[in-house]
Amino acid sequence: MPKKVKVKELVKKLDLEVVCGQDGLDRYITVADISRPGLVMAGFYEYYPKERVQILGMTELTYFKTLSKEEKTRRMQEICHDETPCIFITRKLEAPVELEMIASEKNIPVIRSSYSTTILISRITGFLENKLAPTTTIHGVLVDVNGVGMLITGHSGIGKSETALELVKRGHRLIADDAVEIRQTADNDLYGSAPDLIKHLLEIRGVGIINVMTLFGAGAIRNIKKITLVVKLETWNQEKQYDRLGLDEETTQIIDTKVPLVTIPVRPGRNLAVILEVAAMNYRLKRMGYNAAMQFTNKLTETIADEEDID
């Protein structure tokens, strides 16, 4: 179901003045894109993104003053479309009489801001992209390990929370346990956080629910983190061939974004916290251009070639 935001949420967030059209504050904004209808002001109606938030700045309003009364009325009728969620005026400029009259008739909120056009667009876009971004919830644990946002997944009871607890004890930070809310930005980056109800909490079977911030301090938690690596914990399968060199680079898709995936087999005696620490550090090294597995393979190939030359 497409996400949407009420105009009044935006007004409240930015603390703005509603000039007219108060009855339309429950209108929905469905896209994060912003429109400056300068061409519509000039009489070009072929393409008008009427579903977007409209912003009138110094340029548009200065040009508007040069029009005749009939042209002013016609231009504002085109801008105040039934699908238009709201119209912003920047720099605390006066709203044209024609705009107030037509917007009031159609219950389209006209909102005034003291911000410059550039700053207002930036703030509105940031708010709307956050609210309208695609989201999903995944069963797992999200931790910050050496700066790497690591999403730990696996079936219930595999040891995700216990591993996260050990990582926290080793100086890393917890973002979310059990349910991770993931938001995808316009740049296809993924950010994870915890639902408010379980924020900072960790469930350990046999112990119960613990508050990580209370036990380990504020430095042991984070509210949000970019997800850059997914670690899948699975029960050790003797018949399965696991990657022993690290040459195979798997990925998994979350919403529309592909994220590197590491599969870790679990069996008694394996120190998962240490393994995940190393996985995070190895991931960072790869992103810095150093691949130990590739370097080993190249050296092995050179050694074999040298021996063949000697023979």
Short mmCIF file of C-alpha atoms in Angstrom, two decimals:
data_model
loop_
_atom_site.label_atom_id
_atom_site.label_comp_id
_atom_site.label_asym_id
_atom_site.label_seq_id
_atom_site.Cartn_x
_atom_site.Cartn_y
_atom_site.Cartn_z
CA MET A 1 0.00 0.00 0.00
CA PRO A 2 1.50 3.38 -1.03
CA LYS A 3 2.61 5.52 1.90
CA LYS A 4 1.26 9.03 2.41
CA VAL A 5 1.64 11.97 4.77
CA LYS A 6 -0.93 14.52 5.84
CA VAL A 7 -0.15 18.16 5.13
CA LYS A 8 -0.66 19.04 8.79
CA GLU A 9 2.22 16.71 9.76
CA LEU A 10 4.54 18.73 7.54
CA VAL A 11 3.23 22.04 8.89
CA LYS A 12 3.72 20.87 12.48
CA LYS A 13 7.20 19.51 11.80
CA LEU A 14 8.48 22.73 10.23
CA ASP A 15 6.37 25.06 12.45
CA LEU A 16 4.85 26.99 9.55
CA GLU A 17 2.07 29.57 9.16
CA VAL A 18 -1.15 28.54 7.41
CA VAL A 19 -2.41 31.51 5.38
CA CYS A 20 -5.66 29.93 4.19
CA GLY A 21 -7.24 26.58 3.39
CA GLN A 22 -7.08 25.24 6.96
CA ASP A 23 -9.85 22.77 6.14
CA GLY A 24 -7.50 21.08 3.68
CA LEU A 25 -4.73 20.26 6.18
CA ASP A 26 -5.88 16.62 6.13
CA ARG A 27 -4.98 16.35 2.45
CA TYR A 28 -2.41 13.67 1.67
CA ILE A 29 1.06 14.11 0.17
CA THR A 30 2.00 10.96 -1.74
CA VAL A 31 5.30 11.91 -3.43
CA ALA A 32 8.50 13.43 -2.06
CA ASP A 33 9.22 15.44 -5.21
CA ILE A 34 8.77 19.23 -5.10
CA SER A 35 7.48 21.46 -7.89
CA ARG A 36 8.18 25.13 -8.62
CA PRO A 37 5.40 25.99 -11.10
CA GLY A 38 7.24 28.74 -12.95
CA LEU A 39 6.20 27.44 -16.39
CA VAL A 40 2.57 27.27 -15.34
CA MET A 41 2.88 30.92 -14.25
CA ALA A 42 4.12 31.65 -17.76
CA GLY A 43 1.14 29.89 -19.36
CA PHE A 44 2.62 26.49 -20.24
CA TYR A 45 0.16 23.86 -19.03
CA GLU A 46 1.22 20.78 -21.01
CA TYR A 47 3.04 19.20 -18.11
CA TYR A 48 2.15 20.21 -14.60
CA PRO A 49 3.03 17.80 -11.75
CA LYS A 50 -0.13 18.67 -9.85
CA GLU A 51 0.26 15.86 -7.29
CA ARG A 52 3.42 17.44 -5.84
CA VAL A 53 3.88 20.04 -3.14
CA GLN A 54 4.08 23.41 -4.94
CA ILE A 55 6.50 26.14 -3.91
CA LEU A 56 6.27 29.79 -4.94
CA GLY A 57 9.41 31.81 -4.32
CA MET A 58 10.63 35.30 -5.10
CA THR A 59 11.08 34.54 -8.82
CA GLU A 60 7.57 33.16 -9.36
CA LEU A 61 5.79 35.84 -7.37
CA THR A 62 7.76 38.71 -8.90
CA TYR A 63 6.81 37.46 -12.38
CA PHE A 64 3.22 36.98 -11.26
CA LYS A 65 2.92 40.71 -10.49
CA THR A 66 3.56 41.54 -14.17
CA LEU A 67 0.45 39.66 -15.35
CA SER A 68 -2.96 41.15 -16.03
CA LYS A 69 -5.83 40.48 -13.62
CA GLU A 70 -7.42 37.93 -15.98
CA GLU A 71 -4.09 36.14 -16.46
CA LYS A 72 -3.45 36.06 -12.70
CA THR A 73 -6.81 34.40 -12.07
CA ARG A 74 -6.31 31.85 -14.85
CA ARG A 75 -2.77 30.96 -13.73
CA MET A 76 -3.87 30.41 -10.15
CA GLN A 77 -6.79 28.25 -11.27
CA GLU A 78 -4.30 26.00 -13.07
CA ILE A 79 -1.93 25.85 -10.10
CA CYS A 80 -4.71 25.16 -7.58
CA HIS A 81 -5.60 21.77 -9.01
CA ASP A 82 -7.88 19.45 -7.06
CA GLU A 83 -4.98 16.98 -6.67
CA THR A 84 -2.52 19.58 -5.36
CA PRO A 85 -1.86 18.82 -1.67
CA CYS A 86 -0.63 22.29 -0.66
CA ILE A 87 1.17 25.42 -1.82
CA PHE A 88 4.12 27.01 -0.01
CA ILE A 89 5.25 30.62 -0.14
CA THR A 90 8.83 31.35 0.89
CA ARG A 91 10.61 34.31 2.55
CA LYS A 92 7.37 35.39 4.30
CA LEU A 93 6.19 36.96 1.05
CA GLU A 94 2.58 38.07 0.71
CA ALA A 95 0.27 35.54 -0.90
CA PRO A 96 -1.46 36.88 -4.04
CA VAL A 97 -5.13 37.70 -3.51
CA GLU A 98 -6.06 35.44 -6.44
CA LEU A 99 -4.22 32.52 -4.84
CA GLU A 100 -5.93 32.97 -1.47
CA MET A 101 -9.37 33.22 -3.08
CA ILE A 102 -9.07 30.15 -5.31
CA ALA A 103 -7.19 28.04 -2.74
CA SER A 104 -9.85 28.80 -0.11
CA GLU A 105 -12.60 27.71 -2.52
CA LYS A 106 -10.85 24.38 -3.17
CA ASN A 107 -9.62 23.86 0.43
CA ILE A 108 -5.98 23.78 -0.67
CA PRO A 109 -3.72 24.96 2.19
CA VAL A 110 -1.49 27.93 1.42
CA ILE A 111 1.43 27.89 3.83
CA ARG A 112 3.97 30.65 4.45
CA SER A 113 7.57 30.14 5.57
CA SER A 114 10.39 32.47 6.55
CA TYR A 115 12.93 30.13 4.94
CA SER A 116 14.51 30.86 1.58
CA THR A 117 13.29 28.70 -1.29
CA THR A 118 16.40 26.52 -1.36
CA ILE A 119 16.37 25.82 2.37
CA LEU A 120 12.61 25.16 2.43
CA ILE A 121 12.86 22.68 -0.46
CA SER A 122 15.70 20.90 1.33
CA ARG A 123 13.74 20.60 4.59
CA ILE A 124 10.51 19.50 2.95
CA THR A 125 12.29 16.95 0.77
CA GLY A 126 14.21 15.52 3.73
CA PHE A 127 11.01 15.14 5.76
CA LEU A 128 8.99 13.60 2.94
CA GLU A 129 11.72 11.21 1.82
CA ASN A 130 11.96 9.92 5.37
CA LYS A 131 8.19 9.53 5.76
CA LEU A 132 7.46 8.14 2.29
CA ALA A 133 10.48 5.85 1.99
CA PRO A 134 9.77 2.14 1.36
CA THR A 135 9.96 0.18 4.60
CA THR A 136 9.92 -3.41 5.79
CA THR A 137 10.40 -5.30 9.04
CA ILE A 138 12.78 -8.25 9.27
CA HIS A 139 13.20 -10.81 12.06
CA GLY A 140 16.80 -10.47 13.20
CA VAL A 141 19.29 -8.46 15.22
CA LEU A 142 21.03 -5.30 14.06
CA VAL A 143 24.38 -4.38 15.60
CA ASP A 144 27.13 -1.87 14.88
CA VAL A 145 30.36 -3.87 14.73
CA ASN A 146 33.47 -1.74 14.16
CA GLY A 147 31.35 0.75 12.21
CA VAL A 148 29.71 -1.92 10.05
CA GLY A 149 25.91 -2.13 10.28
CA MET A 150 25.50 -5.89 10.58
CA LEU A 151 22.08 -7.51 10.29
CA ILE A 152 22.16 -10.95 11.91
CA THR A 153 19.45 -13.32 10.64
CA GLY A 154 18.60 -16.97 11.14
CA HIS A 155 15.81 -19.16 12.46
CA SER A 156 14.46 -18.70 15.97
CA GLY A 157 16.74 -20.10 18.67
CA ILE A 158 19.91 -20.17 16.54
CA GLY A 159 21.67 -17.74 18.90
CA LYS A 160 21.25 -14.28 17.34
CA SER A 161 20.49 -12.44 20.57
CA GLU A 162 23.18 -14.28 22.56
CA THR A 163 25.73 -13.37 19.89
CA ALA A 164 24.59 -9.75 19.98
CA LEU A 165 24.97 -9.73 23.77
CA GLU A 166 28.54 -10.98 23.50
CA LEU A 167 29.27 -8.33 20.88
CA VAL A 168 27.90 -5.62 23.17
CA LYS A 169 30.13 -6.92 25.98
CA ARG A 170 33.08 -6.61 23.58
CA GLY A 171 32.37 -2.91 23.01
CA HIS A 172 30.03 -2.93 20.01
CA ARG A 173 26.56 -1.40 19.88
CA LEU A 174 23.03 -2.74 19.65
CA ILE A 175 20.45 -1.11 17.39
CA ALA A 176 17.56 -3.60 17.38
CA ASP A 177 16.73 -7.09 18.57
CA ASP A 178 14.07 -9.47 17.25
CA ALA A 179 12.34 -6.99 14.92
CA VAL A 180 14.36 -4.62 12.73
CA GLU A 181 12.48 -1.85 10.95
CA ILE A 182 14.28 -1.08 7.69
CA ARG A 183 13.87 2.05 5.59
CA GLN A 184 15.22 2.46 2.06
CA THR A 185 16.34 5.96 1.06
CA ALA A 186 16.23 7.51 -2.40
CA ASP A 187 19.87 6.45 -2.86
CA ASN A 188 18.88 2.81 -2.16
CA ASP A 189 20.70 2.83 1.18
CA LEU A 190 19.11 0.79 3.96
CA TYR A 191 18.75 2.11 7.50
CA GLY A 192 17.62 -0.06 10.38
CA SER A 193 16.09 0.87 13.72
CA ALA A 194 14.08 -0.73 16.52
CA PRO A 195 10.34 -0.33 17.08
CA ASP A 196 9.72 2.04 19.99
CA LEU A 197 8.24 -0.73 22.10
CA ILE A 198 11.45 -2.83 22.13
CA LYS A 199 14.10 -0.11 21.72
CA HIS A 200 17.32 -0.90 23.66
CA LEU A 201 15.89 -4.26 24.77
CA LEU A 202 17.45 -7.69 24.25
CA GLU A 203 15.77 -11.04 24.86
CA ILE A 204 18.00 -13.80 26.25
CA ARG A 205 16.36 -17.19 26.66
CA GLY A 206 16.61 -18.35 30.27
CA VAL A 207 17.31 -14.83 31.53
CA GLY A 208 14.49 -12.83 30.01
CA ILE A 209 14.39 -9.29 28.64
CA ILE A 210 17.27 -7.00 29.54
CA ASN A 211 17.77 -3.29 28.92
CA VAL A 212 21.14 -2.92 27.22
CA MET A 213 21.42 0.82 27.89
CA THR A 214 20.72 0.36 31.60
CA LEU A 215 23.18 -2.52 31.98
CA PHE A 216 26.02 -1.38 29.70
CA GLY A 217 25.50 2.38 29.34
CA ALA A 218 24.51 4.76 26.56
CA GLY A 219 27.62 3.85 24.58
CA ALA A 220 26.27 0.33 24.03
CA ILE A 221 23.30 1.37 21.90
CA ARG A 222 22.44 3.29 18.75
CA ASN A 223 19.03 4.37 17.51
CA ILE A 224 19.65 3.94 13.79
CA LYS A 225 22.37 2.46 11.58
CA LYS A 226 22.99 1.95 7.88
CA ILE A 227 22.89 -1.76 6.99
CA THR A 228 25.95 -2.78 4.98
CA LEU A 229 26.33 -6.50 5.73
CA VAL A 230 23.90 -9.35 6.37
CA VAL A 231 25.08 -12.38 8.35
CA LYS A 232 22.95 -15.50 8.16
CA LEU A 233 23.40 -17.99 11.00
CA GLU A 234 22.40 -21.55 10.16
CA THR A 235 22.79 -24.95 11.81
CA TRP A 236 25.91 -26.75 10.59
CA ASN A 237 25.04 -29.15 7.77
CA GLN A 238 27.65 -31.85 7.20
CA GLU A 239 26.43 -32.40 3.63
CA LYS A 240 26.71 -28.74 2.66
CA GLN A 241 29.88 -27.30 1.16
CA TYR A 242 30.74 -24.02 2.89
CA ASP A 243 33.02 -21.40 1.38
CA ARG A 244 36.46 -21.91 2.97
CA LEU A 245 38.41 -19.25 1.06
CA GLY A 246 35.96 -16.37 0.92
CA LEU A 247 36.03 -16.02 -2.87
CA ASP A 248 32.29 -16.47 -3.28
CA GLU A 249 30.52 -13.17 -2.64
CA GLU A 250 26.82 -13.70 -2.03
CA THR A 251 24.18 -11.00 -1.81
CA THR A 252 20.64 -10.80 -0.52
CA GLN A 253 17.93 -8.35 -1.51
CA ILE A 254 16.08 -6.19 1.02
CA ILE A 255 13.31 -4.10 -0.56
CA ASP A 256 15.11 -3.02 -3.79
CA THR A 257 18.69 -3.04 -2.48
CA LYS A 258 21.23 -5.85 -2.70
CA VAL A 259 23.41 -6.28 0.39
CA PRO A 260 26.51 -8.51 0.84
CA LEU A 261 25.62 -11.78 2.59
CA VAL A 262 27.85 -13.99 4.73
CA THR A 263 26.58 -17.41 5.84
CA ILE A 264 28.01 -18.66 9.13
CA PRO A 265 27.41 -22.32 10.12
CA VAL A 266 26.68 -22.73 13.83
CA ARG A 267 27.78 -25.66 15.97
CA PRO A 268 29.02 -26.10 19.57
CA GLY A 269 32.47 -24.67 20.21
CA ARG A 270 32.37 -21.89 17.63
CA ASN A 271 32.82 -18.38 19.06
CA LEU A 272 30.25 -16.55 16.95
CA ALA A 273 30.99 -13.09 18.39
CA VAL A 274 34.66 -13.29 17.39
CA ILE A 275 33.76 -14.69 13.96
CA LEU A 276 31.32 -11.83 13.35
CA GLU A 277 33.91 -9.29 14.48
CA VAL A 278 36.35 -10.72 11.95
CA ALA A 279 33.64 -10.76 9.26
CA ALA A 280 33.03 -7.04 9.86
CA MET A 281 36.74 -6.18 9.73
CA ASN A 282 37.22 -8.32 6.62
CA TYR A 283 34.28 -6.55 4.96
CA ARG A 284 35.90 -3.17 5.67
CA LEU A 285 39.22 -4.35 4.26
CA LYS A 286 37.52 -5.51 1.05
CA ARG A 287 35.87 -2.11 0.66
CA MET A 288 39.32 -0.53 1.09
CA GLY A 289 40.66 -2.67 -1.76
CA TYR A 290 42.35 -5.50 0.14
CA ASN A 291 41.02 -9.02 -0.42
CA ALA A 292 42.95 -11.67 1.52
CA ALA A 293 41.29 -14.57 -0.31
CA MET A 294 42.11 -13.10 -3.71
CA GLN A 295 45.68 -12.35 -2.67
CA PHE A 296 46.12 -15.93 -1.44
CA THR A 297 44.72 -17.32 -4.70
CA ASN A 298 47.05 -15.15 -6.77
CA LYS A 299 50.08 -16.23 -4.73
CA LEU A 300 49.05 -19.87 -5.04
CA THR A 301 48.71 -19.51 -8.81
CA GLU A 302 52.14 -17.85 -9.05
CA THR A 303 53.73 -20.58 -6.92
CA ILE A 304 52.24 -23.34 -9.09
CA ALA A 305 53.40 -21.54 -12.24
CA ASP A 306 56.93 -21.14 -10.86
CA GLU A 307 57.14 -24.85 -9.99
CA GLU A 308 55.98 -25.79 -13.47
CA ASP A 309 58.68 -23.58 -14.98
CA ILE A 310 61.36 -25.28 -12.84
CA ASP A 311 60.18 -28.74 -13.96
#
